[in-house]
Amino acid sequence: MTSSITASFEPAKNRLVFLLNEINSLVFESPDPNLSYEQRENLYTARIQVLADKIDKIQLCIKSLKEAYEMWLSYIQTITTKKREEEKVFESILEGGQGLFRVIHEGQEAIITLTRHKNETEQKLEGILK
């Protein structure tokens, strides 16, 4: 049972780490002021779509990780004979630079940052639509 639970962490965790690395490489530059109104509108619209997509994907990964974590906690609380051994295995999943809690936290920080960029972009789009 524990191996299937821990195995369920890995795809979502790896996907979240990939998304976080991808997000860290994103560059949000203001468009060239010489671009036409339509070009700036298209750029902002595309940026909003990309940011919304990244937010959705990160939220999905975090949700999956939290569900697997809850399943793990529930399982750990029901076992008695190998509880200590299982907890040690789980500790290794939680700790370190790529630990579960760290990855979840980085995902939540990324959502905050992306949401801010999305809101700023929406405001800029509204500004050029007026």
PDB file of C-alpha atoms in Angstrom:
ATOM      1  CA  MET A   1       0.000   0.000   0.000  1.00  0.00           C
ATOM      2  CA  THR A   2       2.703   2.489   0.919  1.00  0.00           C
ATOM      3  CA  SER A   3       4.590   1.929  -2.299  1.00  0.00           C
ATOM      4  CA  SER A   4       1.476   2.704  -4.333  1.00  0.00           C
ATOM      5  CA  ILE A   5       0.845   5.857  -2.298  1.00  0.00           C
ATOM      6  CA  THR A   6       4.433   7.042  -2.622  1.00  0.00           C
ATOM      7  CA  ALA A   7       4.380   6.183  -6.319  1.00  0.00           C
ATOM      8  CA  SER A   8       1.306   8.375  -6.706  1.00  0.00           C
ATOM      9  CA  PHE A   9       3.312  11.361  -5.429  1.00  0.00           C
ATOM     10  CA  GLU A  10       6.025  11.209  -8.038  1.00  0.00           C
ATOM     11  CA  PRO A  11       4.200  12.132 -11.275  1.00  0.00           C
ATOM     12  CA  ALA A  12       2.465  15.159  -9.735  1.00  0.00           C
ATOM     13  CA  LYS A  13       5.604  16.200  -7.870  1.00  0.00           C
ATOM     14  CA  ASN A  14       7.757  15.888 -10.992  1.00  0.00           C
ATOM     15  CA  ARG A  15       5.175  17.794 -13.042  1.00  0.00           C
ATOM     16  CA  LEU A  16       5.043  20.569 -10.448  1.00  0.00           C
ATOM     17  CA  VAL A  17       8.839  20.827 -10.352  1.00  0.00           C
ATOM     18  CA  PHE A  18       8.856  20.992 -14.168  1.00  0.00           C
ATOM     19  CA  LEU A  19       6.189  23.727 -14.155  1.00  0.00           C
ATOM     20  CA  LEU A  20       8.058  25.710 -11.503  1.00  0.00           C
ATOM     21  CA  ASN A  21      11.254  25.558 -13.562  1.00  0.00           C
ATOM     22  CA  GLU A  22       9.283  26.581 -16.635  1.00  0.00           C
ATOM     23  CA  ILE A  23       7.723  29.510 -14.777  1.00  0.00           C
ATOM     24  CA  ASN A  24      11.079  30.673 -13.451  1.00  0.00           C
ATOM     25  CA  SER A  25      12.246  31.011 -17.050  1.00  0.00           C
ATOM     26  CA  LEU A  26       9.267  33.148 -18.126  1.00  0.00           C
ATOM     27  CA  VAL A  27      10.053  36.763 -18.964  1.00  0.00           C
ATOM     28  CA  PHE A  28       7.353  39.391 -18.646  1.00  0.00           C
ATOM     29  CA  GLU A  29       8.388  42.398 -20.680  1.00  0.00           C
ATOM     30  CA  SER A  30       6.267  45.333 -21.684  1.00  0.00           C
ATOM     31  CA  PRO A  31       5.401  45.294 -25.354  1.00  0.00           C
ATOM     32  CA  ASP A  32       7.077  47.686 -27.721  1.00  0.00           C
ATOM     33  CA  PRO A  33       5.167  50.979 -27.460  1.00  0.00           C
ATOM     34  CA  ASN A  34       5.396  51.269 -31.240  1.00  0.00           C
ATOM     35  CA  LEU A  35       3.212  48.189 -31.698  1.00  0.00           C
ATOM     36  CA  SER A  36      -0.270  48.789 -32.967  1.00  0.00           C
ATOM     37  CA  TYR A  37      -3.238  48.761 -30.639  1.00  0.00           C
ATOM     38  CA  GLU A  38      -4.319  45.403 -32.058  1.00  0.00           C
ATOM     39  CA  GLN A  39      -0.857  43.865 -31.654  1.00  0.00           C
ATOM     40  CA  ARG A  40      -0.652  44.945 -28.002  1.00  0.00           C
ATOM     41  CA  GLU A  41      -4.174  43.656 -27.402  1.00  0.00           C
ATOM     42  CA  ASN A  42      -3.234  40.301 -28.933  1.00  0.00           C
ATOM     43  CA  LEU A  43      -0.038  40.142 -26.888  1.00  0.00           C
ATOM     44  CA  TYR A  44      -1.838  40.858 -23.611  1.00  0.00           C
ATOM     45  CA  THR A  45      -4.628  38.419 -24.435  1.00  0.00           C
ATOM     46  CA  ALA A  46      -2.115  35.671 -25.201  1.00  0.00           C
ATOM     47  CA  ARG A  47      -0.175  36.443 -22.020  1.00  0.00           C
ATOM     48  CA  ILE A  48      -3.347  36.212 -19.930  1.00  0.00           C
ATOM     49  CA  GLN A  49      -4.141  32.834 -21.482  1.00  0.00           C
ATOM     50  CA  VAL A  50      -0.634  31.506 -20.794  1.00  0.00           C
ATOM     51  CA  LEU A  51      -0.726  32.720 -17.187  1.00  0.00           C
ATOM     52  CA  ALA A  52      -4.189  31.264 -16.588  1.00  0.00           C
ATOM     53  CA  ASP A  53      -3.044  27.941 -18.053  1.00  0.00           C
ATOM     54  CA  LYS A  54       0.036  27.832 -15.799  1.00  0.00           C
ATOM     55  CA  ILE A  55      -2.064  28.676 -12.743  1.00  0.00           C
ATOM     56  CA  ASP A  56      -4.540  25.897 -13.552  1.00  0.00           C
ATOM     57  CA  LYS A  57      -1.776  23.332 -14.065  1.00  0.00           C
ATOM     58  CA  ILE A  58      -0.011  24.255 -10.833  1.00  0.00           C
ATOM     59  CA  GLN A  59      -3.263  24.145  -8.883  1.00  0.00           C
ATOM     60  CA  LEU A  60      -3.995  20.690 -10.300  1.00  0.00           C
ATOM     61  CA  CYS A  61      -0.563  19.393  -9.252  1.00  0.00           C
ATOM     62  CA  ILE A  62      -0.912  20.865  -5.775  1.00  0.00           C
ATOM     63  CA  LYS A  63      -4.369  19.339  -5.430  1.00  0.00           C
ATOM     64  CA  SER A  64      -3.043  15.921  -6.467  1.00  0.00           C
ATOM     65  CA  LEU A  65      -0.144  16.161  -4.035  1.00  0.00           C
ATOM     66  CA  LYS A  66      -2.393  17.215  -1.185  1.00  0.00           C
ATOM     67  CA  GLU A  67      -4.811  14.357  -1.901  1.00  0.00           C
ATOM     68  CA  ALA A  68      -1.971  11.838  -1.948  1.00  0.00           C
ATOM     69  CA  TYR A  69      -0.613  13.340   1.257  1.00  0.00           C
ATOM     70  CA  GLU A  70      -4.017  13.039   2.941  1.00  0.00           C
ATOM     71  CA  MET A  71      -4.277   9.432   1.760  1.00  0.00           C
ATOM     72  CA  TRP A  72      -0.838   8.770   3.192  1.00  0.00           C
ATOM     73  CA  LEU A  73      -1.736  10.343   6.537  1.00  0.00           C
ATOM     74  CA  SER A  74      -4.928   8.344   6.733  1.00  0.00           C
ATOM     75  CA  TYR A  75      -3.050   5.147   5.980  1.00  0.00           C
ATOM     76  CA  ILE A  76      -0.253   5.881   8.458  1.00  0.00           C
ATOM     77  CA  GLN A  77      -2.777   6.536  11.215  1.00  0.00           C
ATOM     78  CA  THR A  78      -4.439   3.157  10.667  1.00  0.00           C
ATOM     79  CA  ILE A  79      -1.359   0.971  10.709  1.00  0.00           C
ATOM     80  CA  THR A  80       0.305  -0.043  13.958  1.00  0.00           C
ATOM     81  CA  THR A  81       2.994  -2.666  13.431  1.00  0.00           C
ATOM     82  CA  LYS A  82       5.182  -0.924  10.853  1.00  0.00           C
ATOM     83  CA  LYS A  83       4.207   2.616  11.630  1.00  0.00           C
ATOM     84  CA  ARG A  84       7.676   3.832  12.567  1.00  0.00           C
ATOM     85  CA  GLU A  85       9.299   2.335   9.459  1.00  0.00           C
ATOM     86  CA  GLU A  86       6.659   3.824   7.192  1.00  0.00           C
ATOM     87  CA  GLU A  87       7.033   7.238   8.800  1.00  0.00           C
ATOM     88  CA  LYS A  88      10.777   7.157   8.127  1.00  0.00           C
ATOM     89  CA  VAL A  89      10.133   6.394   4.465  1.00  0.00           C
ATOM     90  CA  PHE A  90       7.649   9.247   4.306  1.00  0.00           C
ATOM     91  CA  GLU A  91      10.058  11.650   6.029  1.00  0.00           C
ATOM     92  CA  SER A  92      12.477  11.153   3.157  1.00  0.00           C
ATOM     93  CA  ILE A  93       9.724  12.243   0.753  1.00  0.00           C
ATOM     94  CA  LEU A  94       9.007  15.381   2.778  1.00  0.00           C
ATOM     95  CA  GLU A  95      12.581  16.513   3.347  1.00  0.00           C
ATOM     96  CA  GLY A  96      15.210  18.017   1.112  1.00  0.00           C
ATOM     97  CA  GLY A  97      15.291  20.567  -1.662  1.00  0.00           C
ATOM     98  CA  GLN A  98      12.669  18.665  -3.630  1.00  0.00           C
ATOM     99  CA  GLY A  99      10.626  17.703  -0.570  1.00  0.00           C
ATOM    100  CA  LEU A 100       6.866  17.552  -0.898  1.00  0.00           C
ATOM    101  CA  PHE A 101       6.096  20.534   1.335  1.00  0.00           C
ATOM    102  CA  ARG A 102       8.755  22.663  -0.325  1.00  0.00           C
ATOM    103  CA  VAL A 103       7.450  21.849  -3.798  1.00  0.00           C
ATOM    104  CA  ILE A 104       3.849  22.556  -2.741  1.00  0.00           C
ATOM    105  CA  HIS A 105       4.927  25.858  -1.177  1.00  0.00           C
ATOM    106  CA  GLU A 106       6.859  26.862  -4.296  1.00  0.00           C
ATOM    107  CA  GLY A 107       3.801  25.996  -6.362  1.00  0.00           C
ATOM    108  CA  GLN A 108       1.613  28.217  -4.218  1.00  0.00           C
ATOM    109  CA  GLU A 109       4.151  31.051  -4.475  1.00  0.00           C
ATOM    110  CA  ALA A 110       4.180  30.622  -8.248  1.00  0.00           C
ATOM    111  CA  ILE A 111       0.383  30.901  -8.332  1.00  0.00           C
ATOM    112  CA  ILE A 112       0.601  34.186  -6.418  1.00  0.00           C
ATOM    113  CA  THR A 113       3.244  35.569  -8.783  1.00  0.00           C
ATOM    114  CA  LEU A 114       1.429  34.415 -11.915  1.00  0.00           C
ATOM    115  CA  THR A 115      -1.882  35.776 -10.642  1.00  0.00           C
ATOM    116  CA  ARG A 116      -0.245  39.179 -10.080  1.00  0.00           C
ATOM    117  CA  HIS A 117       1.235  39.151 -13.588  1.00  0.00           C
ATOM    118  CA  LYS A 118      -2.118  38.073 -15.013  1.00  0.00           C
ATOM    119  CA  ASN A 119      -3.940  40.872 -13.156  1.00  0.00           C
ATOM    120  CA  GLU A 120      -1.373  43.455 -14.296  1.00  0.00           C
ATOM    121  CA  THR A 121      -1.689  42.236 -17.865  1.00  0.00           C
ATOM    122  CA  GLU A 122      -5.484  42.378 -17.681  1.00  0.00           C
ATOM    123  CA  GLN A 123      -5.244  45.973 -16.408  1.00  0.00           C
ATOM    124  CA  LYS A 124      -2.909  46.902 -19.262  1.00  0.00           C
ATOM    125  CA  LEU A 125      -5.278  45.270 -21.736  1.00  0.00           C
ATOM    126  CA  GLU A 126      -8.209  47.193 -20.258  1.00  0.00           C
ATOM    127  CA  GLY A 127      -6.121  50.367 -20.552  1.00  0.00           C
ATOM    128  CA  ILE A 128      -5.563  49.939 -24.244  1.00  0.00           C
ATOM    129  CA  LEU A 129      -9.169  48.904 -24.854  1.00  0.00           C
ATOM    130  CA  LYS A 130     -10.437  52.211 -23.441  1.00  0.00           C
TER     131      LYS A 130
END
